[in-house]
C-alpha cells in the first residue's frame, strides 16, 4: 500500500537517481573523450555512477518529501469538508457517470441473459436473474462485475457438479470466440473486451431446493481449491441477497466508499464481508445511519475492524457460512489495525481522507 507521501518520495527519488546516473555516464564519456579514448565496459566506472545515482536518489527523495509538504501547505489554505469530498468520490465512481460504458455493459448483460434463457430453457426453474453488487447498487465504476443467477429445476441434473460443468462446457463451447471463459469458485466467469477494457460477468448456476418461484432458495456447487479435493455445496437465498441493501441509500454509499478504500489501498477484504458489516454497523441496534457521509464511512470501517478481530462472522444469507473462515489470521489482524489507524487519523484531521483515496 503506497500513500501519497510515499508516492511523492519514490517518484522524486527515482527521477533524481536516474537523472544523476545518466548525467554521470555522459560526464565519464566526455572525460574519456578529452583523453582521446572511447567509452567501453573496461574503462567505464560503474561503481562511481551507482554511488552518484544513490546520492541523486537521496536528494530526489528529499525534494519529493518537500514537494509533498508544500502541497499539504497549499491545500491547507482552502477549506475542506469531508462529506463533500466523499460525495465527489461517489459521483466519480457512479457507473452512470459514464453513459457509454453503462450502455455497453447493459447490452452484453441483456445478450447473455437472453442467450442463457434460450440455451437452458427446458431445465430452468425461472429466468436468469441479476444479482451481486451491480443489482444491489453497491458497485463502483473502477471495479465491478455482473452476477447472473441461473436457477435450475430440482430434476435437472443428477448432481450439482454435473450442473456446474454442463453449464461451463456449454458456455465455453459456444462463447469461447466472443469472450474469455473461466471457472470460478461458485460460477463461470465470462469476460468481454470493450476497447481494451474488460467487462466481466459471473454466471452462477444453482439448483432449487424446494420451489424456487416461492422461496428463491438455491443450492450452488463449490469447486474445490485443489484437484484432488471433492467439491461441496452452498445454500443461498437470492431474495435475501437482493433485500440486504434495499431502501438503504446511505448504507449503499458507505459500502461503496469502503470498497473503494479497499481497492485503492490494496486490502484483501471480500465484498460480501464489507456489505454485511456495513449493514450491521448502520443498523438501528448499532451506530444507526447518520446524515454525515463521513460518519457512516468511519462507523462502517470501525465495525469492520472489530469484526475482523473475531473468529466468526455468520453470513446473513447462509447461517452455516462463516465469512471470516477463509481469511488468514495475519490478513485479519493487519487489516483491522490498518482500519483503526486510518480512522484515528481521519478523526484527527478530515483532510487525511485525501491520503486514503487520492493515491
Coordinates of C-alpha atoms in Angstrom, one line a residue:
X1 CA 0.0 0.0 0.0
X2 CA 1.6 3.3 -1.1
X3 CA 0.1 6.5 0.1
X4 CA 0.5 10.0 -1.4
X5 CA 3.6 10.8 0.7
X6 CA 5.4 7.6 -0.3
X7 CA 4.5 8.2 -3.9
X8 CA 6.0 11.6 -3.9
X9 CA 9.2 10.4 -2.3
X10 CA 9.6 7.3 -4.6
X11 CA 8.8 9.3 -7.7
X12 CA 11.3 12.1 -7.0
X13 CA 13.9 9.6 -5.7
X14 CA 13.6 7.6 -9.0
X15 CA 13.9 10.8 -11.1
X16 CA 16.9 12.0 -9.1
X17 CA 18.7 8.7 -9.2
X18 CA 18.1 8.1 -12.9
X19 CA 19.0 11.7 -13.9
X20 CA 22.2 11.7 -11.8
X21 CA 23.3 8.3 -13.2
X22 CA 22.6 9.3 -16.8
X23 CA 24.5 12.6 -16.2
X24 CA 27.5 10.7 -14.8
X25 CA 27.6 8.4 -17.8
X26 CA 27.8 11.4 -20.1
X27 CA 30.3 13.0 -17.8
X28 CA 32.6 10.0 -18.0
X29 CA 32.1 9.9 -21.8
X30 CA 33.3 13.5 -22.0
X31 CA 36.2 12.8 -19.7
X32 CA 37.4 9.9 -21.7
X33 CA 36.8 11.7 -25.0
X34 CA 39.0 14.6 -23.8
X35 CA 41.8 12.0 -23.3
X36 CA 41.2 10.6 -26.8
X37 CA 39.5 7.4 -25.6
X38 CA 36.2 5.8 -26.4
X39 CA 34.0 4.7 -23.5
X40 CA 34.0 0.9 -23.1
X41 CA 32.9 -1.5 -20.4
X42 CA 36.6 -1.8 -19.4
X43 CA 37.1 1.9 -18.7
X44 CA 33.6 2.8 -17.6
X45 CA 33.4 3.3 -13.8
X46 CA 30.1 1.7 -12.9
X47 CA 30.7 2.0 -9.2
X48 CA 31.0 5.7 -9.4
X49 CA 27.8 6.0 -11.5
X50 CA 26.0 3.8 -9.0
X51 CA 27.2 5.8 -6.0
X52 CA 26.3 9.1 -7.6
X53 CA 22.9 7.7 -8.6
X54 CA 22.3 6.8 -4.9
X55 CA 23.2 10.3 -3.9
X56 CA 20.9 11.7 -6.6
X57 CA 18.1 9.4 -5.4
X58 CA 18.6 10.6 -1.9
X59 CA 18.4 14.3 -2.9
X60 CA 15.4 13.5 -5.1
X61 CA 13.7 11.8 -2.1
X62 CA 14.3 14.9 0.0
X63 CA 12.7 17.1 -2.7
X64 CA 9.9 14.7 -3.1
X65 CA 9.1 14.9 0.6
X66 CA 9.4 18.7 0.5
X67 CA 7.1 18.8 -2.5
X68 CA 4.6 16.7 -0.6
X69 CA 4.7 19.1 2.4
X70 CA 4.4 22.1 0.1
X71 CA 1.3 20.5 -1.4
X72 CA -0.2 20.0 2.0
X73 CA 0.5 23.6 3.0
X74 CA -1.1 24.8 -0.3
X75 CA -4.2 22.6 0.3
X76 CA -4.4 23.8 3.9
X77 CA -5.2 27.3 2.6
X78 CA -8.5 26.1 1.4
X79 CA -11.5 24.9 3.5
X80 CA -12.0 21.1 3.5
X81 CA -15.3 19.3 4.0
X82 CA -15.1 15.6 4.4
X83 CA -18.7 14.9 3.4
X84 CA -18.3 17.0 0.2
X85 CA -15.1 15.2 -0.7
X86 CA -16.7 11.8 -0.3
X87 CA -19.7 12.8 -2.2
X88 CA -17.4 13.9 -5.1
X89 CA -15.8 10.5 -5.0
X90 CA -19.1 8.7 -5.1
X91 CA -20.2 10.8 -8.1
X92 CA -17.0 9.9 -9.9
X93 CA -17.4 6.2 -9.1
X94 CA -21.0 6.1 -10.1
X95 CA -21.3 3.8 -13.1
X96 CA -24.0 6.1 -14.6
X97 CA -21.3 8.8 -14.8
X98 CA -20.1 7.0 -18.0
X99 CA -23.2 6.5 -20.1
X100 CA -21.3 4.8 -22.9
X101 CA -19.8 2.3 -20.5
X102 CA -23.2 1.6 -18.9
X103 CA -24.9 1.2 -22.3
X104 CA -22.2 -1.3 -23.4
X105 CA -22.4 -3.3 -20.1
X106 CA -26.2 -3.5 -20.3
X107 CA -26.0 -4.6 -24.0
X108 CA -23.8 -7.5 -23.0
X109 CA -25.9 -8.3 -20.0
X110 CA -29.2 -8.5 -22.0
X111 CA -27.5 -10.6 -24.7
X112 CA -26.1 -13.0 -22.1
X113 CA -29.3 -13.4 -20.1
X114 CA -31.3 -14.0 -23.3
X115 CA -28.7 -16.5 -24.6
X116 CA -28.7 -18.4 -21.3
X117 CA -32.5 -18.4 -21.1
X118 CA -32.8 -19.9 -24.6
X119 CA -30.0 -22.3 -24.2
X120 CA -31.1 -23.9 -20.9
X121 CA -34.9 -23.0 -21.1
X122 CA -36.3 -26.5 -20.5
X123 CA -34.2 -27.1 -17.4
X124 CA -34.7 -23.7 -15.7
X125 CA -36.9 -23.1 -12.7
X126 CA -37.0 -19.4 -13.6
X127 CA -35.4 -16.8 -15.9
X128 CA -31.8 -15.8 -15.4
X129 CA -31.7 -13.1 -12.7
X130 CA -29.4 -10.2 -11.8
X131 CA -27.6 -10.4 -8.6
X132 CA -24.4 -9.1 -7.0
X133 CA -23.2 -5.6 -6.4
X134 CA -24.5 -4.1 -9.6
X135 CA -28.0 -5.2 -8.8
X136 CA -27.7 -4.1 -5.2
X137 CA -26.4 -0.6 -6.3
X138 CA -23.2 -1.1 -4.4
X139 CA -20.9 -1.4 -7.4
X140 CA -18.1 1.1 -8.1
X141 CA -17.1 2.1 -11.6
X142 CA -13.4 1.3 -11.1
X143 CA -14.0 -2.3 -10.1
X144 CA -17.3 -4.0 -10.8
X145 CA -18.8 -7.1 -12.5
X146 CA -22.2 -8.5 -13.1
X147 CA -23.6 -11.6 -11.4
X148 CA -26.3 -13.6 -13.2
X149 CA -28.1 -16.3 -11.3
X150 CA -29.1 -19.3 -13.4
X151 CA -31.8 -21.3 -11.4
X152 CA -32.3 -24.9 -12.4
X153 CA -35.1 -27.3 -11.5
X154 CA -34.5 -29.9 -8.9
X155 CA -34.8 -32.6 -11.5
X156 CA -32.4 -31.0 -14.0
X157 CA -29.2 -32.8 -13.1
X158 CA -28.1 -35.8 -11.1
X159 CA -25.6 -33.7 -9.1
X160 CA -24.6 -30.1 -8.5
X161 CA -21.2 -31.0 -10.1
X162 CA -22.9 -32.2 -13.3
X163 CA -24.9 -29.0 -13.4
X164 CA -21.9 -26.7 -12.9
X165 CA -19.7 -28.5 -15.6
X166 CA -22.5 -28.8 -18.1
X167 CA -23.1 -25.0 -17.9
X168 CA -19.4 -24.4 -18.1
X169 CA -18.9 -26.7 -21.1
X170 CA -21.9 -25.2 -22.9
X171 CA -20.7 -21.6 -22.4
X172 CA -17.1 -22.4 -23.3
X173 CA -18.1 -24.2 -26.4
X174 CA -20.4 -21.5 -27.8
X175 CA -19.0 -18.3 -26.4
X176 CA -15.3 -19.1 -26.4
X177 CA -14.6 -16.9 -29.5
X178 CA -16.5 -14.0 -28.2
X179 CA -15.2 -13.9 -24.6
X180 CA -12.7 -15.3 -22.2
X181 CA -14.3 -18.1 -20.2
X182 CA -13.0 -19.3 -16.8
X183 CA -14.1 -21.5 -13.9
X184 CA -14.7 -19.5 -10.6
X185 CA -15.4 -20.9 -7.2
X186 CA -19.2 -20.9 -7.5
X187 CA -19.7 -19.7 -11.0
X188 CA -18.4 -19.4 -14.6
X189 CA -16.6 -16.2 -15.4
X190 CA -17.3 -14.6 -18.8
X191 CA -15.1 -11.6 -19.8
X192 CA -15.9 -9.5 -22.9
X193 CA -13.5 -6.9 -24.2
X194 CA -14.6 -3.3 -24.9
X195 CA -11.9 -1.1 -26.4
X196 CA -9.3 -3.0 -24.4
X197 CA -11.2 -2.8 -21.2
X198 CA -12.8 -5.9 -19.7
X199 CA -16.5 -6.3 -18.9
X200 CA -16.9 -9.3 -16.5
X201 CA -19.8 -11.5 -15.7
X202 CA -20.2 -14.3 -13.3
X203 CA -22.9 -16.8 -14.2
X204 CA -23.8 -18.7 -11.1
X205 CA -25.8 -21.9 -11.7
X206 CA -27.9 -23.2 -8.8
X207 CA -30.4 -25.9 -8.3
X208 CA -33.7 -25.2 -6.5
X209 CA -34.0 -26.7 -3.0
X210 CA -37.8 -26.7 -2.9
X211 CA -39.8 -24.3 -5.0
X212 CA -37.6 -21.5 -6.4
X213 CA -40.5 -19.4 -7.6
X214 CA -41.8 -19.3 -4.0
X215 CA -38.7 -19.1 -1.8
X216 CA -35.8 -18.2 -4.1
X217 CA -33.6 -20.7 -2.4
X218 CA -30.8 -22.5 -4.3
X219 CA -28.0 -25.0 -3.8
X220 CA -24.8 -23.9 -5.5
X221 CA -21.8 -26.1 -6.4
X222 CA -18.5 -25.0 -4.8
X223 CA -15.4 -26.0 -6.7
X224 CA -12.5 -27.4 -4.6
X225 CA -9.3 -25.4 -4.2
X226 CA -7.2 -28.4 -5.3
X227 CA -7.9 -31.1 -8.0
X228 CA -7.7 -34.0 -5.5
X229 CA -10.4 -32.5 -3.3
X230 CA -14.1 -33.0 -3.6
X231 CA -16.5 -30.2 -4.4
X232 CA -19.1 -29.1 -1.9
X233 CA -22.5 -27.3 -1.9
X234 CA -23.5 -23.9 -0.7
X235 CA -27.1 -22.7 0.1
X236 CA -28.1 -19.2 -0.9
X237 CA -31.3 -17.2 -1.0
X238 CA -31.5 -14.9 -4.0
X239 CA -34.3 -12.8 -2.5
X240 CA -32.4 -12.1 0.8
X241 CA -29.3 -11.1 -1.2
X242 CA -31.3 -8.5 -3.1
X243 CA -33.0 -7.2 0.1
X244 CA -29.9 -6.7 2.2
X245 CA -29.4 -3.1 1.0
X246 CA -32.9 -2.4 -0.3
X247 CA -34.2 1.1 0.5
X248 CA -30.9 2.0 2.3
X249 CA -29.2 4.6 0.1
X250 CA -26.8 5.9 2.8
X251 CA -25.7 2.3 3.7
X252 CA -25.0 1.7 0.0
X253 CA -22.9 4.8 -0.2
X254 CA -20.8 3.7 2.8
X255 CA -20.4 0.3 1.2
X256 CA -19.1 1.8 -2.0
X257 CA -16.7 4.0 -0.1
X258 CA -15.2 1.1 1.8
X259 CA -14.9 -0.9 -1.3
X260 CA -13.1 2.0 -3.0
X261 CA -10.9 2.4 0.1
X262 CA -10.1 -1.4 0.0
X263 CA -9.2 -1.3 -3.7
X264 CA -7.0 1.9 -3.5
X265 CA -5.1 0.6 -0.5
X266 CA -4.7 -3.0 -1.7
X267 CA -6.5 -4.7 1.1
X268 CA -7.9 -8.2 0.8
X269 CA -11.4 -7.8 2.1
X270 CA -14.3 -9.8 0.4
X271 CA -17.1 -7.6 -0.8
X272 CA -19.7 -9.7 0.9
X273 CA -18.0 -9.1 4.2
X274 CA -17.9 -5.3 3.6
X275 CA -21.6 -5.3 2.7
X276 CA -22.8 -7.3 5.7
X277 CA -20.6 -5.4 8.2
X278 CA -21.7 -2.0 7.0
X279 CA -25.4 -3.1 7.1
X280 CA -24.9 -4.3 10.6
X281 CA -22.9 -1.2 11.7
X282 CA -25.5 1.3 10.4
X283 CA -28.5 -0.7 11.8
X284 CA -30.8 0.8 14.5
X285 CA -29.2 -1.6 17.0
X286 CA -25.7 -0.1 16.5
X287 CA -24.5 3.2 15.2
X288 CA -27.6 4.0 13.0
X289 CA -27.5 5.9 9.8
X290 CA -26.1 9.5 10.1
X291 CA -26.7 12.4 7.8
X292 CA -22.9 12.6 7.5
X293 CA -21.4 10.5 4.8
X294 CA -18.0 10.6 6.5
X295 CA -19.5 9.4 9.8
X296 CA -21.2 6.5 8.1
X297 CA -18.0 5.6 6.4
X298 CA -15.9 5.7 9.6
X299 CA -18.6 3.7 11.5
X300 CA -18.6 1.1 8.8
X301 CA -14.8 0.9 9.0
X302 CA -14.8 0.6 12.8
X303 CA -17.3 -2.2 12.8
X304 CA -15.4 -4.0 10.1
X305 CA -12.2 -3.7 12.1
X306 CA -14.0 -5.1 15.2
X307 CA -15.4 -8.0 13.3
X308 CA -12.0 -8.9 11.9
X309 CA -10.8 -9.4 15.4
X310 CA -13.3 -12.2 15.9
X311 CA -13.1 -15.8 14.8
X312 CA -16.6 -15.9 13.3
X313 CA -19.0 -13.7 11.4
X314 CA -22.1 -15.6 10.4
X315 CA -23.4 -14.9 6.9
X316 CA -26.9 -13.3 6.9
X317 CA -27.8 -15.4 3.9
X318 CA -26.4 -18.7 5.0
X319 CA -26.1 -19.3 8.7
X320 CA -23.7 -22.2 8.1
X321 CA -21.2 -19.9 6.4
X322 CA -18.5 -18.1 8.4
X323 CA -17.4 -15.1 6.3
X324 CA -14.1 -14.9 8.1
X325 CA -13.2 -18.6 7.8
X326 CA -11.0 -18.3 4.7
X327 CA -9.2 -15.2 5.7
X328 CA -5.7 -15.8 7.0
X329 CA -5.2 -14.6 10.6
X330 CA -2.4 -12.3 9.5
X331 CA -4.6 -10.6 7.0
X332 CA -7.4 -10.1 9.5
X333 CA -5.0 -8.7 12.1
X334 CA -3.2 -6.4 9.6
X335 CA -6.4 -5.1 8.0
X336 CA -8.1 -4.5 11.4
X337 CA -5.1 -2.4 12.6
X338 CA -4.9 -0.5 9.3
X339 CA -8.6 0.4 9.6
X340 CA -8.1 1.6 13.1
X341 CA -5.1 3.8 12.3
X342 CA -6.8 5.4 9.4
X343 CA -10.0 6.1 11.4
X344 CA -7.9 7.8 14.1
X345 CA -6.1 9.9 11.5
X346 CA -9.3 11.0 9.7
X347 CA -11.0 11.8 13.0
X348 CA -7.9 13.9 14.0
X349 CA -7.8 15.6 10.5
X350 CA -10.6 15.0 8.0
X351 CA -8.2 16.1 5.2
X352 CA -6.5 12.8 5.7
X353 CA -9.2 11.3 3.5
X354 CA -7.2 12.6 0.6
X355 CA -4.4 10.2 1.7
X356 CA -6.8 7.3 1.7
X357 CA -8.3 7.9 -1.7
X358 CA -6.0 10.2 -3.7
X359 CA -3.4 7.5 -4.4

